[in-house]
Short mmCIF file of C-alpha atoms in Angstrom, two decimals:
data_model
loop_
_atom_site.label_atom_id
_atom_site.label_comp_id
_atom_site.label_asym_id
_atom_site.label_seq_id
_atom_site.Cartn_x
_atom_site.Cartn_y
_atom_site.Cartn_z
CA MET A 80 11.33 7.10 -31.73
CA LYS A 81 14.42 5.08 -30.88
CA ALA A 82 14.98 1.39 -31.59
CA VAL A 83 16.74 -1.47 -29.85
CA ILE A 84 17.91 -4.52 -31.80
CA LEU A 85 18.69 -7.61 -29.75
CA ALA A 86 21.38 -9.72 -31.42
CA GLY A 87 22.73 -12.00 -28.73
CA GLY A 88 22.14 -15.70 -28.17
CA THR A 89 24.16 -18.76 -29.10
CA GLY A 90 22.13 -19.91 -32.12
CA THR A 91 22.31 -23.56 -31.09
CA ARG A 92 19.75 -24.63 -33.70
CA LEU A 93 22.07 -23.32 -36.41
CA MET A 94 25.17 -25.18 -35.28
CA PRO A 95 27.81 -25.70 -36.63
CA LEU A 96 27.51 -22.39 -38.56
CA THR A 97 27.17 -20.46 -35.33
CA ARG A 98 30.47 -21.81 -34.06
CA LEU A 99 32.02 -19.41 -36.57
CA PHE A 100 29.57 -16.49 -36.56
CA ASN A 101 26.89 -14.92 -34.44
CA LYS A 102 23.70 -16.09 -36.15
CA HIS A 103 22.67 -12.50 -36.91
CA MET A 104 25.71 -12.22 -39.16
CA LEU A 105 24.82 -15.26 -41.27
CA PRO A 106 24.06 -14.38 -44.89
CA VAL A 107 20.41 -14.30 -45.94
CA GLY A 108 19.98 -13.32 -49.56
CA LYS A 109 22.28 -10.39 -50.28
CA LEU A 110 22.90 -9.24 -46.70
CA PRO A 111 23.83 -10.57 -43.30
CA MET A 112 20.67 -11.18 -41.31
CA ILE A 113 21.20 -8.10 -39.12
CA GLY A 114 21.17 -5.84 -42.18
CA TYR A 115 17.46 -6.33 -42.76
CA ALA A 116 16.45 -5.19 -39.27
CA ILE A 117 18.44 -2.00 -39.71
CA ARG A 118 16.98 -1.32 -43.16
CA LYS A 119 13.42 -1.92 -41.97
CA LEU A 120 13.90 0.61 -39.20
CA LYS A 121 15.53 3.13 -41.51
CA GLU A 122 12.68 2.80 -44.04
CA ALA A 123 10.23 3.60 -41.22
CA GLY A 124 12.17 6.71 -40.24
CA VAL A 125 13.81 5.23 -37.15
CA THR A 126 17.50 6.06 -37.31
CA ASP A 127 18.68 6.16 -33.68
CA ILE A 128 19.41 2.51 -32.89
CA GLU A 129 21.15 0.58 -30.11
CA LEU A 130 22.36 -2.94 -30.85
CA ILE A 131 22.73 -5.27 -27.87
CA THR A 132 24.89 -8.36 -28.25
CA GLY A 133 27.37 -10.53 -26.37
CA ARG A 134 31.02 -9.68 -25.84
CA ALA A 135 32.28 -12.38 -28.23
CA SER A 136 30.28 -10.97 -31.17
CA ALA A 137 30.60 -7.24 -30.67
CA GLY A 138 33.65 -6.91 -32.91
CA LEU A 139 31.85 -8.60 -35.82
CA PHE A 140 29.01 -6.08 -35.72
CA ILE A 141 31.31 -3.10 -35.31
CA ASP A 142 33.50 -4.22 -38.22
CA TYR A 143 30.47 -4.65 -40.47
CA LEU A 144 28.20 -1.80 -39.38
CA GLY A 145 30.53 0.74 -37.80
CA SER A 146 28.66 3.85 -36.74
CA GLY A 147 25.77 3.03 -39.09
CA ARG A 148 26.63 5.96 -41.39
CA GLU A 149 26.63 3.86 -44.56
CA GLU A 150 23.08 2.73 -43.77
CA GLY A 151 21.94 6.24 -42.88
CA VAL A 152 21.45 5.48 -39.19
CA SER A 153 23.24 6.20 -35.91
CA LEU A 154 24.32 3.01 -34.16
CA THR A 155 25.45 2.52 -30.60
CA TYR A 156 26.41 -0.77 -29.01
CA ARG A 157 25.77 -2.34 -25.64
CA ILE A 158 27.22 -5.58 -24.28
CA GLN A 159 25.12 -8.16 -22.46
CA GLU A 160 27.83 -9.91 -20.49
CA GLU A 161 25.85 -13.07 -19.78
CA ALA A 162 22.75 -14.65 -21.29
CA GLY A 163 20.10 -13.36 -18.90
CA GLY A 164 17.13 -13.18 -21.22
CA ILE A 165 15.47 -10.61 -23.49
CA ALA A 166 13.92 -8.71 -20.60
CA GLU A 167 17.33 -8.30 -18.98
CA ALA A 168 18.72 -7.00 -22.27
CA LEU A 169 15.94 -4.42 -22.33
CA GLN A 170 17.09 -3.07 -18.98
CA LEU A 171 20.53 -2.48 -20.50
CA ALA A 172 18.87 -0.17 -23.03
CA ARG A 173 17.42 2.11 -20.37
CA PRO A 174 20.16 4.79 -20.54
CA PHE A 175 19.89 4.85 -24.33
CA VAL A 176 16.11 5.08 -24.47
CA GLY A 177 15.66 7.50 -21.60
CA GLU A 178 12.73 7.81 -19.24
CA SER A 179 10.13 9.61 -21.30
CA GLN A 180 9.80 8.16 -24.77
CA LYS A 181 8.37 5.14 -26.52
CA PHE A 182 10.64 2.77 -28.41
CA ILE A 183 10.59 -0.27 -30.66
CA VAL A 184 12.43 -3.55 -30.05
CA LEU A 185 13.36 -6.01 -32.79
CA LEU A 186 14.81 -9.45 -32.30
CA GLY A 187 17.57 -9.50 -34.88
CA ASP A 188 16.64 -12.91 -36.27
CA ASN A 189 13.15 -11.76 -37.29
CA LEU A 190 12.83 -11.33 -41.04
CA PHE A 191 9.59 -9.99 -42.49
CA GLU A 192 7.98 -8.39 -45.50
CA ASP A 193 5.86 -5.56 -44.07
CA SER A 194 6.97 -1.99 -43.68
CA LEU A 195 7.03 -0.94 -40.03
CA THR A 196 5.76 2.56 -40.80
CA SER A 197 2.04 2.04 -40.19
CA TYR A 198 2.61 -0.01 -37.04
CA ILE A 199 4.90 2.60 -35.54
CA LYS A 200 2.38 5.33 -36.34
CA ALA A 201 -0.39 3.35 -34.66
CA PHE A 202 1.72 2.87 -31.56
CA ASN A 203 2.63 6.54 -31.45
CA ASP A 204 -1.11 7.27 -31.50
CA GLN A 205 -1.67 4.79 -28.65
CA GLU A 206 -1.99 6.69 -25.39
CA GLN A 207 -0.06 4.26 -23.19
CA GLY A 208 1.08 0.70 -22.81
CA ALA A 209 2.68 -1.69 -25.27
CA MET A 210 2.00 -3.18 -28.69
CA VAL A 211 3.16 -6.46 -30.19
CA LEU A 212 2.92 -7.59 -33.78
CA ILE A 213 1.44 -11.02 -34.35
CA LYS A 214 1.26 -13.44 -37.26
CA ARG A 215 -0.84 -16.47 -38.13
CA VAL A 216 1.46 -19.51 -38.36
CA PRO A 217 1.06 -23.27 -38.95
CA ASP A 218 3.08 -24.18 -35.83
CA PRO A 219 2.05 -21.83 -33.01
CA HIS A 220 3.26 -24.28 -30.36
CA ARG A 221 6.81 -23.09 -31.13
CA TYR A 222 6.06 -19.55 -30.01
CA GLY A 223 4.20 -17.37 -27.56
CA VAL A 224 0.48 -17.72 -28.35
CA PRO A 225 -1.88 -14.84 -27.54
CA THR A 226 -5.40 -14.96 -26.17
CA PHE A 227 -7.44 -12.02 -27.41
CA ASN A 228 -10.05 -9.57 -26.26
CA PRO A 229 -11.34 -8.77 -29.77
CA ALA A 230 -13.72 -6.09 -28.59
CA LYS A 231 -10.83 -3.96 -27.40
CA SER A 232 -8.09 -5.07 -29.85
CA ARG A 233 -6.05 -6.20 -26.88
CA ILE A 234 -4.26 -9.33 -25.74
CA VAL A 235 -5.34 -10.68 -22.35
CA ALA A 236 -2.54 -13.26 -21.96
CA ILE A 237 0.31 -14.96 -23.80
CA ASP A 238 1.02 -18.66 -23.32
CA GLU A 239 4.65 -19.50 -24.11
CA LYS A 240 5.12 -22.59 -26.32
CA PRO A 241 1.84 -24.27 -25.30
CA ALA A 242 1.24 -27.95 -25.99
CA GLU A 243 -2.32 -27.07 -27.04
CA PRO A 244 -2.36 -23.55 -28.53
CA LYS A 245 -5.57 -21.56 -28.07
CA SER A 246 -5.13 -19.85 -31.43
CA ASP A 247 -3.03 -20.17 -34.57
CA TYR A 248 -1.33 -16.82 -34.01
CA CYS A 249 2.07 -16.18 -32.53
CA VAL A 250 3.72 -13.12 -31.05
CA THR A 251 6.59 -12.13 -33.32
CA GLY A 252 9.85 -10.59 -32.13
CA ILE A 253 8.62 -7.05 -32.85
CA TYR A 254 7.62 -5.17 -29.70
CA MET A 255 6.84 -1.54 -28.88
CA TYR A 256 6.86 -0.19 -25.35
CA ASP A 257 6.33 2.90 -23.29
CA ASN A 258 8.85 3.68 -20.56
CA ARG A 259 7.07 1.66 -17.86
CA VAL A 260 8.67 -1.44 -19.40
CA PHE A 261 11.79 -0.79 -17.35
CA SER A 262 10.01 -0.86 -14.00
CA ILE A 263 8.16 -4.02 -15.10
CA ALA A 264 11.42 -5.75 -16.04
CA GLU A 265 12.97 -4.77 -12.69
CA GLN A 266 10.25 -6.68 -10.85
CA LEU A 267 10.55 -9.93 -12.80
CA GLN A 268 11.82 -13.16 -11.33
CA PRO A 269 14.01 -15.49 -13.43
CA SER A 270 12.23 -18.31 -15.21
CA LYS A 271 13.10 -21.99 -14.78
CA ARG A 272 15.91 -21.53 -17.29
CA GLY A 273 17.34 -18.69 -15.22
CA GLU A 274 16.39 -15.83 -17.55
CA LEU A 275 14.11 -12.79 -17.44
CA GLU A 276 11.51 -13.56 -20.07
CA ILE A 277 9.97 -11.09 -22.50
CA THR A 278 6.68 -13.01 -22.30
CA ASP A 279 6.48 -12.08 -18.61
CA VAL A 280 6.95 -8.42 -19.53
CA ASN A 281 4.19 -8.64 -22.13
CA ASN A 282 1.88 -10.48 -19.75
CA ALA A 283 2.34 -7.73 -17.16
CA TYR A 284 1.07 -5.23 -19.74
CA ALA A 285 -1.74 -7.64 -20.68
CA ALA A 286 -2.83 -8.04 -17.06
CA ALA A 287 -3.10 -4.26 -16.82
CA GLY A 288 -5.21 -4.11 -20.00
CA LEU A 289 -2.42 -2.27 -21.83
CA LEU A 290 -1.18 -4.77 -24.44
CA GLU A 291 -2.48 -3.96 -27.90
CA TYR A 292 -1.65 -5.83 -31.09
CA MET A 293 -1.59 -5.57 -34.85
CA THR A 294 -1.27 -8.38 -37.40
CA LEU A 295 1.49 -8.59 -39.97
CA SER A 296 0.04 -9.00 -43.45
CA GLY A 297 3.15 -10.20 -45.28
CA TRP A 298 5.45 -13.12 -44.64
CA TRP A 299 7.46 -13.45 -41.43
CA THR A 300 10.01 -15.89 -40.06
CA ASP A 301 12.27 -16.02 -37.03
CA ALA A 302 15.13 -17.48 -39.14
CA GLY A 303 16.31 -19.52 -36.18
CA THR A 304 16.45 -22.90 -37.90
CA PHE A 305 18.00 -24.13 -41.13
CA ASP A 306 14.55 -24.52 -42.71
CA SER A 307 13.39 -21.00 -41.77
CA LEU A 308 16.75 -19.53 -42.79
CA HIS A 309 16.46 -21.16 -46.21
CA ASP A 310 12.83 -20.07 -46.56
CA ALA A 311 13.73 -16.46 -45.76
CA ALA A 312 16.63 -16.49 -48.22
CA CYS A 313 14.32 -17.74 -50.98
CA LYS A 314 11.72 -15.05 -50.28
CA LEU A 315 14.33 -12.31 -50.23
CA ARG A 316 15.94 -13.58 -53.42
CA GLU A 317 12.54 -13.48 -55.11
CA GLY A 318 12.37 -9.79 -54.29
CA SER A 319 9.32 -10.05 -52.06
CA ASN A 320 10.88 -7.93 -49.32
#
């Protein structure tokens, strides 16, 4: 299986730090944030990785990670010229992924405790469709909130940042797709903020009855705010990762 790490974005909630660095290069514990995504993939046996970022940040990642050899992985890079959304970034990965295999997508600001090994195995055993990893959180209104079909271990819809969440679970930035994701992304229309949204991709799978889920058991954070960045650093320093 191949992997795609998305490491673009402006990191506005972490200003003024992100005036100097792409947020995925900010230190968290002993490593820059991006280092944990790569190590989690490597630990799960996924070593063929494409990193997608903006033009302004590409040099930072290349200087730090190079070819990935020191981490035991093979890294390639792809530039997203303009901020067009996560689903648009996925389309850029199409030549890397190819037309016939499943792959995993990580948002580079997701930090988490669990090993990915069992989740990847479960998805490989899944006949078709997509899988997302979810987590129970105290503030689901900040995220995409799933509605479940418990009898079939599937998600029937995801409501993005709802004022009144229907559950206390959120969809994390850990997604696994079959190759139909590319045709789905091609058919999307930009959202009100002018981007192709990953929630729309996931809802297309859900509408077809093909969006399965598993629940992270350990801690998880998106590390997109100063509070979550500090919380992640504390957990990593305590050696719980």
